[in-house]
Amino acid sequence: MTCHRGSDEGSRAMVRSGLNATAASLLGFLHEGPMTGWDLVAVAQQRIGSFWTLTQSQVYRELAAMANAGLVTVGPPGRRDRKPYTITDEGRAAFREWLEQRPGLEQIRFPLLVTIMFADHLPPERLGAAIAEHRAIHRERLAGYEQARGELRELGNADFRLATLEFGIRYEQAVLDWFEQLPEVLPSVALADPESSTAGSHGP
């Protein structure tokens, strides 16, 4: 009885304090059916990894907290000792409550910009190489997003996923436009040809 009461108290406390976006996204995916932690990591990386970072340790930590709070249940181990998680009615209610709240503001983290900010301490050729590498990466990301957009359109009934993917496409296009005008702002930095940079890159 004591353990059950503690679980109820933990559940109410978690709902009162509000889910974080990582926990909420896991509950969102669990609406599609039971998934193991491994499944959730893979799905999250595929669907929201471009704009929301989830590590494996974060996923399992949130799942454990939500299980203690009664927002998900844990099934018996299956293949490779992986346990499936299932969203509960209380988990669905907590997810809806989170979804109805005002989203927080985004915080852009672009490490290359920090390098450029202090690039007067860096040889121009090193900066040019870093810019060329990142430019190639963003070109590859854009190509991947555009391919995914075509696949989603064929599936149909994916308007919300397409909307988030379109943001990724527009973002990558904006970044590449910024790279295009960099030579005008940084005339002292020799920038490699983007096509040759892309051809020599194999991803991040």
GROMACS .gro file of C-alpha atoms in nm:
model
  204
    1MET     CA    1   0.000   0.000   0.000
    2THR     CA    2   0.284   0.237   0.086
    3CYS     CA    3   0.452   0.184  -0.252
    4HIS     CA    4   0.125   0.240  -0.436
    5ARG     CA    5   0.059   0.564  -0.247
    6GLY     CA    6   0.413   0.681  -0.324
    7SER     CA    7   0.360   0.610  -0.692
    8ASP     CA    8   0.035   0.810  -0.690
    9GLU     CA    9   0.207   1.102  -0.519
   10GLY     CA   10   0.492   1.086  -0.769
   11SER     CA   11   0.247   1.086  -1.058
   12ARG     CA   12   0.059   1.389  -0.926
   13ALA     CA   13   0.386   1.573  -0.861
   14MET     CA   14   0.513   1.506  -1.214
   15VAL     CA   15   0.188   1.629  -1.369
   16ARG     CA   16   0.179   1.936  -1.144
   17SER     CA   17   0.537   2.031  -1.225
   18GLY     CA   18   0.474   1.971  -1.594
   19LEU     CA   19   0.641   1.738  -1.838
   20ASN     CA   20   0.956   1.847  -2.012
   21ALA     CA   21   0.963   1.832  -2.390
   22THR     CA   22   1.170   1.514  -2.395
   23ALA     CA   23   0.926   1.322  -2.175
   24ALA     CA   24   0.631   1.462  -2.368
   25SER     CA   25   0.777   1.356  -2.702
   26LEU     CA   26   0.821   1.001  -2.572
   27LEU     CA   27   0.458   0.995  -2.462
   28GLY     CA   28   0.362   1.127  -2.804
   29PHE     CA   29   0.537   0.839  -2.977
   30LEU     CA   30   0.385   0.588  -2.734
   31HIS     CA   31   0.039   0.690  -2.858
   32GLU     CA   32   0.127   0.480  -3.164
   33GLY     CA   33   0.165   0.166  -2.951
   34PRO     CA   34   0.404   0.001  -2.704
   35MET     CA   35   0.774   0.056  -2.772
   36THR     CA   36   1.098  -0.038  -2.603
   37GLY     CA   37   1.347   0.225  -2.501
   38TRP     CA   38   1.558   0.121  -2.798
   39ASP     CA   39   1.262   0.171  -3.032
   40LEU     CA   40   1.192   0.515  -2.887
   41VAL     CA   41   1.552   0.628  -2.930
   42ALA     CA   42   1.546   0.522  -3.296
   43VAL     CA   43   1.207   0.680  -3.368
   44ALA     CA   44   1.300   1.004  -3.192
   45GLN     CA   45   1.628   1.036  -3.379
   46GLN     CA   46   1.453   0.975  -3.710
   47ARG     CA   47   1.154   1.205  -3.662
   48ILE     CA   48   1.266   1.488  -3.436
   49GLY     CA   49   1.643   1.447  -3.417
   50SER     CA   50   1.699   1.739  -3.653
   51PHE     CA   51   1.543   1.989  -3.414
   52TRP     CA   52   1.534   1.820  -3.072
   53THR     CA   53   1.826   1.625  -2.928
   54LEU     CA   54   1.754   1.311  -2.729
   55THR     CA   55   2.032   1.088  -2.602
   56GLN     CA   56   1.984   0.725  -2.508
   57SER     CA   57   2.054   0.803  -2.142
   58GLN     CA   58   1.791   1.081  -2.145
   59VAL     CA   59   1.529   0.850  -2.294
   60TYR     CA   60   1.580   0.577  -2.034
   61ARG     CA   61   1.594   0.830  -1.750
   62GLU     CA   62   1.263   0.986  -1.856
   63LEU     CA   63   1.101   0.646  -1.906
   64ALA     CA   64   1.201   0.541  -1.554
   65ALA     CA   65   1.062   0.864  -1.408
   66MET     CA   66   0.737   0.830  -1.601
   67ALA     CA   67   0.700   0.467  -1.497
   68ASN     CA   68   0.741   0.568  -1.132
   69ALA     CA   69   0.483   0.843  -1.188
   70GLY     CA   70   0.233   0.603  -1.344
   71LEU     CA   71   0.238   0.770  -1.685
   72VAL     CA   72   0.366   0.454  -1.854
   73THR     CA   73   0.370   0.087  -1.765
   74VAL     CA   74   0.661  -0.149  -1.821
   75GLY     CA   75   0.600  -0.487  -1.981
   76PRO     CA   76   0.800  -0.809  -1.943
   77PRO     CA   77   1.139  -0.826  -2.118
   78GLY     CA   78   1.138  -0.943  -2.478
   79ARG     CA   79   1.418  -0.986  -2.729
   80ARG     CA   80   1.759  -0.887  -2.597
   81ASP     CA   81   1.598  -0.825  -2.258
   82ARG     CA   82   1.429  -0.508  -2.386
   83LYS     CA   83   1.115  -0.402  -2.203
   84PRO     CA   84   0.817  -0.247  -2.384
   85TYR     CA   85   0.660   0.069  -2.245
   86THR     CA   86   0.289   0.146  -2.278
   87ILE     CA   87   0.126   0.483  -2.216
   88THR     CA   88  -0.145   0.489  -1.947
   89ASP     CA   89  -0.462   0.698  -1.930
   90GLU     CA   90  -0.285   0.926  -1.684
   91GLY     CA   91   0.003   0.952  -1.930
   92ARG     CA   92  -0.235   1.053  -2.207
   93ALA     CA   93  -0.386   1.320  -1.982
   94ALA     CA   94  -0.043   1.455  -1.887
   95PHE     CA   95   0.056   1.463  -2.254
   96ARG     CA   96  -0.258   1.656  -2.350
   97GLU     CA   97  -0.195   1.902  -2.067
   98TRP     CA   98   0.162   1.958  -2.189
   99LEU     CA   99   0.050   1.992  -2.552
  100GLU     CA  100  -0.200   2.265  -2.462
  101GLN     CA  101   0.063   2.478  -2.289
  102ARG     CA  102   0.245   2.760  -2.465
  103PRO     CA  103   0.567   2.625  -2.621
  104GLY     CA  104   0.893   2.772  -2.496
  105LEU     CA  105   1.114   2.988  -2.715
  106GLU     CA  106   1.383   2.822  -2.924
  107GLN     CA  107   1.753   2.859  -2.844
  108ILE     CA  108   1.983   2.835  -3.144
  109ARG     CA  109   2.316   2.659  -3.085
  110PHE     CA  110   2.549   2.690  -3.385
  111PRO     CA  111   2.908   2.600  -3.282
  112LEU     CA  112   3.055   2.729  -3.609
  113LEU     CA  113   2.935   3.080  -3.519
  114VAL     CA  114   3.136   3.068  -3.196
  115THR     CA  115   3.444   2.973  -3.398
  116ILE     CA  116   3.383   3.258  -3.643
  117MET     CA  117   3.328   3.504  -3.357
  118PHE     CA  118   3.685   3.445  -3.237
  119ALA     CA  119   3.838   3.362  -3.575
  120ASP     CA  120   4.089   3.646  -3.552
  121HIS     CA  121   4.288   3.400  -3.337
  122LEU     CA  122   4.271   3.133  -3.610
  123PRO     CA  123   4.472   3.101  -3.933
  124PRO     CA  124   4.246   3.191  -4.230
  125GLU     CA  125   4.303   2.854  -4.397
  126ARG     CA  126   4.180   2.670  -4.085
  127LEU     CA  127   3.868   2.882  -4.074
  128GLY     CA  128   3.810   2.830  -4.446
  129ALA     CA  129   3.838   2.453  -4.401
  130ALA     CA  130   3.589   2.456  -4.111
  131ILE     CA  131   3.341   2.662  -4.312
  132ALA     CA  132   3.374   2.433  -4.614
  133GLU     CA  133   3.318   2.125  -4.399
  134HIS     CA  134   3.004   2.264  -4.239
  135ARG     CA  135   2.876   2.387  -4.572
  136ALA     CA  136   2.902   2.036  -4.714
  137ILE     CA  137   2.723   1.890  -4.412
  138HIS     CA  138   2.432   2.131  -4.450
  139ARG     CA  139   2.405   2.054  -4.821
  140GLU     CA  140   2.381   1.683  -4.739
  141ARG     CA  141   2.121   1.747  -4.471
  142LEU     CA  142   1.911   1.948  -4.714
  143ALA     CA  143   1.928   1.668  -4.970
  144GLY     CA  144   1.823   1.417  -4.704
  145TYR     CA  145   1.531   1.629  -4.590
  146GLU     CA  146   1.412   1.681  -4.946
  147GLN     CA  147   1.422   1.306  -5.005
  148ALA     CA  148   1.228   1.245  -4.682
  149ARG     CA  149   0.970   1.503  -4.791
  150GLY     CA  150   0.904   1.308  -5.109
  151GLU     CA  151   0.867   0.984  -4.915
  152LEU     CA  152   0.623   1.140  -4.667
  153ARG     CA  153   0.412   1.284  -4.946
  154GLU     CA  154   0.378   0.937  -5.094
  155LEU     CA  155   0.265   0.797  -4.758
  156GLY     CA  156  -0.014   1.053  -4.721
  157ASN     CA  157  -0.180   1.165  -4.398
  158ALA     CA  158   0.148   1.310  -4.269
  159ASP     CA  159   0.074   1.683  -4.273
  160PHE     CA  160   0.213   1.754  -3.926
  161ARG     CA  161   0.535   1.561  -3.990
  162LEU     CA  162   0.567   1.741  -4.323
  163ALA     CA  163   0.527   2.076  -4.148
  164THR     CA  164   0.820   2.006  -3.915
  165LEU     CA  165   1.026   1.868  -4.203
  166GLU     CA  166   0.955   2.180  -4.407
  167PHE     CA  167   1.103   2.386  -4.125
  168GLY     CA  168   1.421   2.179  -4.149
  169ILE     CA  169   1.434   2.233  -4.525
  170ARG     CA  170   1.385   2.609  -4.494
  171TYR     CA  171   1.644   2.625  -4.216
  172GLU     CA  172   1.907   2.443  -4.422
  173GLN     CA  173   1.830   2.664  -4.722
  174ALA     CA  174   1.876   2.974  -4.505
  175VAL     CA  175   2.207   2.845  -4.370
  176LEU     CA  176   2.330   2.770  -4.722
  177ASP     CA  177   2.226   3.119  -4.836
  178TRP     CA  178   2.433   3.256  -4.548
  179PHE     CA  179   2.732   3.050  -4.663
  180GLU     CA  180   2.685   3.194  -5.013
  181GLN     CA  181   2.727   3.551  -4.893
  182LEU     CA  182   3.016   3.480  -4.653
  183PRO     CA  183   3.291   3.563  -4.910
  184GLU     CA  184   3.156   3.918  -4.925
  185VAL     CA  185   3.176   3.953  -4.547
  186LEU     CA  186   3.502   3.759  -4.503
  187PRO     CA  187   3.708   3.841  -4.815
  188SER     CA  188   4.032   3.738  -4.643
  189VAL     CA  189   3.913   3.379  -4.594
  190ALA     CA  190   3.958   3.140  -4.886
  191LEU     CA  191   3.642   2.931  -4.909
  192ALA     CA  192   3.644   2.600  -5.094
  193ASP     CA  193   3.401   2.533  -5.377
  194PRO     CA  194   3.081   2.391  -5.222
  195GLU     CA  195   3.038   2.120  -5.485
  196SER     CA  196   3.389   1.988  -5.438
  197SER     CA  197   3.345   2.006  -5.059
  198THR     CA  198   3.024   1.806  -5.080
  199ALA     CA  199   3.180   1.546  -5.304
  200GLY     CA  200   3.458   1.488  -5.055
  201SER     CA  201   3.235   1.467  -4.749
  202HIS     CA  202   3.074   1.153  -4.610
  203GLY     CA  203   2.845   1.315  -4.356
  204PRO     CA  204   2.890   1.469  -4.009
   0.00000   0.00000   0.00000
